[in-house]
GROMACS .gro file of C-alpha atoms in nm:
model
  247
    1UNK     CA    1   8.038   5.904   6.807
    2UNK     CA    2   7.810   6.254   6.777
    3UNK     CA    3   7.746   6.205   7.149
    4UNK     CA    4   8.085   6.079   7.269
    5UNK     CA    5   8.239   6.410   7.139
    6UNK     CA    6   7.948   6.617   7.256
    7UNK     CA    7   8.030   6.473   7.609
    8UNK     CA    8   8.384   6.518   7.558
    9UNK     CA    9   8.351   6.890   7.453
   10UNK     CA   10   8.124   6.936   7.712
   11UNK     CA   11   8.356   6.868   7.991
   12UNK     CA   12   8.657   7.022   7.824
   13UNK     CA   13   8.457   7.371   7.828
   14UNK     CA   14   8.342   7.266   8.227
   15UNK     CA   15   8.695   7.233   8.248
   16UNK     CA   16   8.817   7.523   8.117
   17UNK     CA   17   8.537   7.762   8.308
   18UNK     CA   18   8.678   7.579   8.657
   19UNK     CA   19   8.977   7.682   8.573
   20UNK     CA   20   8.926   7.986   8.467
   21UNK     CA   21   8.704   8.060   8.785
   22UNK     CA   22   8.975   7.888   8.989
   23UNK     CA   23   9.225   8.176   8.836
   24UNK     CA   24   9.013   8.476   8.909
   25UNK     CA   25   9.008   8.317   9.248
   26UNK     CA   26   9.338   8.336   9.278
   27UNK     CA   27   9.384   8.714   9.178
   28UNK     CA   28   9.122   8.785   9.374
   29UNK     CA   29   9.242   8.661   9.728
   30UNK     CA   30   9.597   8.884   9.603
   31UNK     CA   31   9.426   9.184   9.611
   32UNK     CA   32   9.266   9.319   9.941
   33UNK     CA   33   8.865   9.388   9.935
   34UNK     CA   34   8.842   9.840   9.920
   35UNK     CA   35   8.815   9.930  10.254
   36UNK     CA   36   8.471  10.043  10.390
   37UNK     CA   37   8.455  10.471  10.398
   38UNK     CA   38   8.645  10.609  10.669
   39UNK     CA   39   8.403  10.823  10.837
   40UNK     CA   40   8.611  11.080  11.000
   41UNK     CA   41   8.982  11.224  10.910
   42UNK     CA   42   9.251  11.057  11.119
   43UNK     CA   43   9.425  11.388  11.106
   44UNK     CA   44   9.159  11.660  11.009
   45UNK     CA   45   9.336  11.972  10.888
   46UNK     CA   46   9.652  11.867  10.842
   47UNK     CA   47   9.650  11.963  10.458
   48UNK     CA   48   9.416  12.302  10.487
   49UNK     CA   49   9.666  12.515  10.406
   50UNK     CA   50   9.825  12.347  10.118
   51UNK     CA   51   9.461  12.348   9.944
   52UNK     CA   52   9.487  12.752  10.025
   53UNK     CA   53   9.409  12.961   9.677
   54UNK     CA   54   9.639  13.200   9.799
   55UNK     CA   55   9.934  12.972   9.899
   56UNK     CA   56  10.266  13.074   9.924
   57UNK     CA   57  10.450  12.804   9.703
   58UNK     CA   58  10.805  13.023   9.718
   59UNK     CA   59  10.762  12.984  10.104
   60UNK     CA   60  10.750  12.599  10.102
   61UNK     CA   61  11.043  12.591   9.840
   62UNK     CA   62  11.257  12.749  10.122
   63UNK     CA   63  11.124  12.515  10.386
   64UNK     CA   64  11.113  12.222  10.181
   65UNK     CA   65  11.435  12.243  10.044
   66UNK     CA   66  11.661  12.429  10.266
   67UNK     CA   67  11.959  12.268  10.426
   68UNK     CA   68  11.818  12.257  10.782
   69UNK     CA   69  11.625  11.975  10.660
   70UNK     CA   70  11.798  11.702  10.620
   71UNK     CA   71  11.563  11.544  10.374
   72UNK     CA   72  11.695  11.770  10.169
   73UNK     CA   73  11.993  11.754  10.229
   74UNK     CA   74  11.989  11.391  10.145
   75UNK     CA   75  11.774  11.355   9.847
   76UNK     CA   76  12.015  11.151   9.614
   77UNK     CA   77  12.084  10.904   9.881
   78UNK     CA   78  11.699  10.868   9.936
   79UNK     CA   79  11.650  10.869   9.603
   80UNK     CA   80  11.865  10.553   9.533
   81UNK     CA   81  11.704  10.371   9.785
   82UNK     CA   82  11.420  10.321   9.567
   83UNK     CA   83  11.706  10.089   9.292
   84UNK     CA   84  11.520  10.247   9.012
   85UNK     CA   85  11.595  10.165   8.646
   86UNK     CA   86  11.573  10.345   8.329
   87UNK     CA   87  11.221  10.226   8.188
   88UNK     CA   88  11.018  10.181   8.522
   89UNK     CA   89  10.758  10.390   8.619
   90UNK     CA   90  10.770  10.567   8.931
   91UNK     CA   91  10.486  10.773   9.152
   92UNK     CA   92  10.623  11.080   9.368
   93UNK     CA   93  10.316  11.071   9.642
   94UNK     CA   94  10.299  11.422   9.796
   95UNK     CA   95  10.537  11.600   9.528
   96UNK     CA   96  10.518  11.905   9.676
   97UNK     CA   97  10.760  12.178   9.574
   98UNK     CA   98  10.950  11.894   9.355
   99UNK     CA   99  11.287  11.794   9.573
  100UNK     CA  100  11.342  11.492   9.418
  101UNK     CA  101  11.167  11.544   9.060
  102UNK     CA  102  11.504  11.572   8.862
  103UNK     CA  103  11.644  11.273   9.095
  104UNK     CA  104  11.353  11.065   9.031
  105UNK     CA  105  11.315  11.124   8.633
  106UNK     CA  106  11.662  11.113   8.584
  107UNK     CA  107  11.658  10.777   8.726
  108UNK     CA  108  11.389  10.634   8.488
  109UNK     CA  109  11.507  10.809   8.165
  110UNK     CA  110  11.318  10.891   7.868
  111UNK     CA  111  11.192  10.540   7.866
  112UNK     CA  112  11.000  10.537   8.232
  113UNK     CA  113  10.791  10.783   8.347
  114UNK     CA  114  10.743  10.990   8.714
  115UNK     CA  115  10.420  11.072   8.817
  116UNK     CA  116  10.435  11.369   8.997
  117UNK     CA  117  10.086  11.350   9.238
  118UNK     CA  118  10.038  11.574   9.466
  119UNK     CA  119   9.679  11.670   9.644
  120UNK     CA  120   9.771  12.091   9.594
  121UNK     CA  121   9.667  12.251   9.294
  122UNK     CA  122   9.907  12.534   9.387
  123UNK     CA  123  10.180  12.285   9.409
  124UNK     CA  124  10.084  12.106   9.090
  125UNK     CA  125  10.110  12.465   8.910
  126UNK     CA  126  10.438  12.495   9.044
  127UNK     CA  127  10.582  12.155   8.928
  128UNK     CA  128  10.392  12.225   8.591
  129UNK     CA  129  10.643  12.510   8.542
  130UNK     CA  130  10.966  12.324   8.692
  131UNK     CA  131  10.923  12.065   8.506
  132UNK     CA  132  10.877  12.259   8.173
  133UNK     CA  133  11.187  12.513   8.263
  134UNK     CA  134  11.381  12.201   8.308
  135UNK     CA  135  11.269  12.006   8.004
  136UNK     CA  136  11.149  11.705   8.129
  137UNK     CA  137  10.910  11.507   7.885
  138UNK     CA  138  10.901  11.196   8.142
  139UNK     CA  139  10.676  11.386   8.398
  140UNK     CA  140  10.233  11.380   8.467
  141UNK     CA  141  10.156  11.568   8.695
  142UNK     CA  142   9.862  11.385   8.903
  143UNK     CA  143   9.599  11.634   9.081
  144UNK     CA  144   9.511  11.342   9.373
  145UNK     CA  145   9.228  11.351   9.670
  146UNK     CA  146   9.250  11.291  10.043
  147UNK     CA  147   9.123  10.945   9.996
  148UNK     CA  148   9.307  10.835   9.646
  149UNK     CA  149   9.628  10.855   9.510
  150UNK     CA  150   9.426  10.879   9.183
  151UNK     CA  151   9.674  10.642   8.947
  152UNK     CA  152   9.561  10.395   8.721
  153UNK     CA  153   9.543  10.003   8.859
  154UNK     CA  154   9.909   9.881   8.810
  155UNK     CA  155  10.088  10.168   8.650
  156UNK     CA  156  10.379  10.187   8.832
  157UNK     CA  157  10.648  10.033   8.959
  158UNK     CA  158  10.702  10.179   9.284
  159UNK     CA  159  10.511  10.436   9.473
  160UNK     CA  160  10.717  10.666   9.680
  161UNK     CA  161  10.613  10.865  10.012
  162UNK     CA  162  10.840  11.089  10.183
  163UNK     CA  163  10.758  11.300  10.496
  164UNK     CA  164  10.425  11.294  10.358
  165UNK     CA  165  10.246  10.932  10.467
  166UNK     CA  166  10.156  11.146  10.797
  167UNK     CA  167   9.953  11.352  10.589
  168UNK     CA  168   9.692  11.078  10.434
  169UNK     CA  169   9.400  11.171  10.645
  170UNK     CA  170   9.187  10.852  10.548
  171UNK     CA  171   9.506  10.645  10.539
  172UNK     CA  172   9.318  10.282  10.450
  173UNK     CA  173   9.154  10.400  10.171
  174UNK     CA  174   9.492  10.569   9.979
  175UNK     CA  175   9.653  10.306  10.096
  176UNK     CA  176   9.421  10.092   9.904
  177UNK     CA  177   9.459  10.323   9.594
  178UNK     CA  178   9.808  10.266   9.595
  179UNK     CA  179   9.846   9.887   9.605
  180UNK     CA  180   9.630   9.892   9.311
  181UNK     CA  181   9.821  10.122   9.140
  182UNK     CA  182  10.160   9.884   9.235
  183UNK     CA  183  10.245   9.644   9.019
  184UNK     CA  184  10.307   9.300   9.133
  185UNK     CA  185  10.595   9.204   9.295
  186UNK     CA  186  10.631   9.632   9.279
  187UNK     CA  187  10.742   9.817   9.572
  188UNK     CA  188  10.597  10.113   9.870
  189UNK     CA  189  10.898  10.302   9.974
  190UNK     CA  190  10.791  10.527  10.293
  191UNK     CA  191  11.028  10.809  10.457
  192UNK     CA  192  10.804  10.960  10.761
  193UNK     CA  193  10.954  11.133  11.109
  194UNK     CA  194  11.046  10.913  11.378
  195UNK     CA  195  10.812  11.013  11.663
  196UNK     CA  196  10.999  10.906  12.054
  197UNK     CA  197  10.885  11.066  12.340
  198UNK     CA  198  11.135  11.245  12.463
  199UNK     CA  199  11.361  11.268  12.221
  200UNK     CA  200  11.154  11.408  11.899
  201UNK     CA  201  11.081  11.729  11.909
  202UNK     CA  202  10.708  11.871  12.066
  203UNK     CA  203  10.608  12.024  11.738
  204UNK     CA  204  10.695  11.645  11.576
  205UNK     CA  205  10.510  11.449  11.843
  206UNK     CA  206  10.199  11.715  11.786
  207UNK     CA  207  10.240  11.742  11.413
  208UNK     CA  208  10.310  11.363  11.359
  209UNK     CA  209  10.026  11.172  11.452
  210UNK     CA  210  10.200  10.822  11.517
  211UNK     CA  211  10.510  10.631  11.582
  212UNK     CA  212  10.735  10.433  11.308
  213UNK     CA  213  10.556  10.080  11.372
  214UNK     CA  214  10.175  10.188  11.370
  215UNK     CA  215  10.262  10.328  11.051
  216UNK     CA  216  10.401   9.985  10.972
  217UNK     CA  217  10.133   9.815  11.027
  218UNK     CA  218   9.884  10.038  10.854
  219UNK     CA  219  10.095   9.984  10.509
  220UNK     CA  220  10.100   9.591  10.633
  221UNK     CA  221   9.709   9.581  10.715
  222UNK     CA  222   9.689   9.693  10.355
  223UNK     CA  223   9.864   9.390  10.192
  224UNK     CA  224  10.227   9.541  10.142
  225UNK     CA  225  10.477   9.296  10.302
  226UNK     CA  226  10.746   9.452  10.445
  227UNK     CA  227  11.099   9.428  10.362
  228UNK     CA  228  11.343   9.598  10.564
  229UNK     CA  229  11.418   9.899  10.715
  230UNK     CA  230  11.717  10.121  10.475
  231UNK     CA  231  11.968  10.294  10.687
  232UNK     CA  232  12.077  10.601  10.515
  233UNK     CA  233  12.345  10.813  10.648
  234UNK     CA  234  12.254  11.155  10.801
  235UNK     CA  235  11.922  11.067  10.844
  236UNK     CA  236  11.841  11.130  11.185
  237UNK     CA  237  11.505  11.255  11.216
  238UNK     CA  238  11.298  11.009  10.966
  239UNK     CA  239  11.295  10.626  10.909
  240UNK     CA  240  11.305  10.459  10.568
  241UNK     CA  241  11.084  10.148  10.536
  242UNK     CA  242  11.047   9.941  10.210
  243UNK     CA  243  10.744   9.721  10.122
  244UNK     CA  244  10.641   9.518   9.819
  245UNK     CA  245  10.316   9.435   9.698
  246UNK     CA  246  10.279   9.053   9.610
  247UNK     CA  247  10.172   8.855   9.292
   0.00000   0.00000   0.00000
């Protein structure tokens, strides 16, 4: 009888390892392998001057937020396009001067959290100190890097880029930082500029350095699947694509 349940112990833990192994497998193959170094910058010097010591963060409040742009202009409609809840946790990628920071941490209440990330330390400064005068205790700020969204693995609950996805110079590798930092089942929201010859402007097409559907299938070549395209009225200029990240 000793050896009969020896055996049968035996094969319960053999059992237990395959599936355990089987499992990890399984997670495994859901996630997408880091992608090797890029090399070069697909857009070198694009973000120079927001890394400036001396940078003129009043300046970019003006541009970023003034009514010629119709982001702006718009920023409560964008902002529901992301359905947030009270309780979910939400990543601002590319902050900047903070357009939609009461939008976005109004949304998720006391309960949820925004993480402001942005790659300028004059910029983070600057939110540091909106943030405070506006008394908002559902805000980190997030210092990131050209290659990393720098949020922990599965922390929030959707990651949202506007008018700044054109920015990521080593787009694979934040790309990868960010479906890790997804949740499953979470969702990649992306506003960029459309970019048609002949009908977006010349400082767009120079400035922007691809069209709506390479960007698509950048985020898809990451492991997002896309969803659909959001129409949002007086948007003319810039696109609205949402992903999700799988199980």
């Amino acid at each position: 009888m000793r050896t009969n349940r020896s055996s049968q112990e035996r094969g319960s833990r053999r059992a237990w390892v395959a599936l355990a192994l089987f499992a990890a497998a399984g997670c495994r193959s859901a996630t997408p392998a880091p992608p090797p170094p890029q090399a070069e910058s697909v857009k070198p010097g694009i973000n120079e001057r927001f890394l400036s010591d001396d940078l003129d963060v009043d300046n970019y409040v003006g541009i970023f937020e003034g009514e010629s742009r119709e982001i702006a202009v718009e920023h409560a409609a964008i902002a529901k396009t992301l359905e947030l809840q009270p309780g979910m946790d939400v990543a601002d990628i590319g902050a900047g001067t903070g357009l939609f920071l009461e939008d976005l941490a109004g949304a998720v209440g006391d309960t949820g959290k925004l993480y402001a990330v942005d790659i300028s330390p004059g910029f983070i400064e600057h939110l540091r100190e909106r943030t405070s005068a506006a008394g908002l205790s559902n805000v980190e700020l997030v210092l990131c890097t050209e290659r990393s969204a720098e949020l922990a693995p599965r922390s929030v609950d959707v990651a949202f880029v506007c008018d700044t996805y054109h920015h990521f110079e080593y787009p694979a590798e934040t790309l990868y930082s960010l479906f890790r930092a997804v949740r499953p089942n979470g969702r990649l929201v992306v506003v960029d500029f459309e970019r048609i010859p002949g009908v977006t402007s010349d400082w767009l097409m120079e400035h922007v350095r691809a069209d709506k559907q390479t960007f698509r299938a950048e985020i898809e070549a990451s492991g997002f699947v896309f969803e659909d395209e959001i129409e949002v009225e007086g948007l003319a200029e810039n696109y609205v694509l949402r992903f999700r990240r799988p199980r």
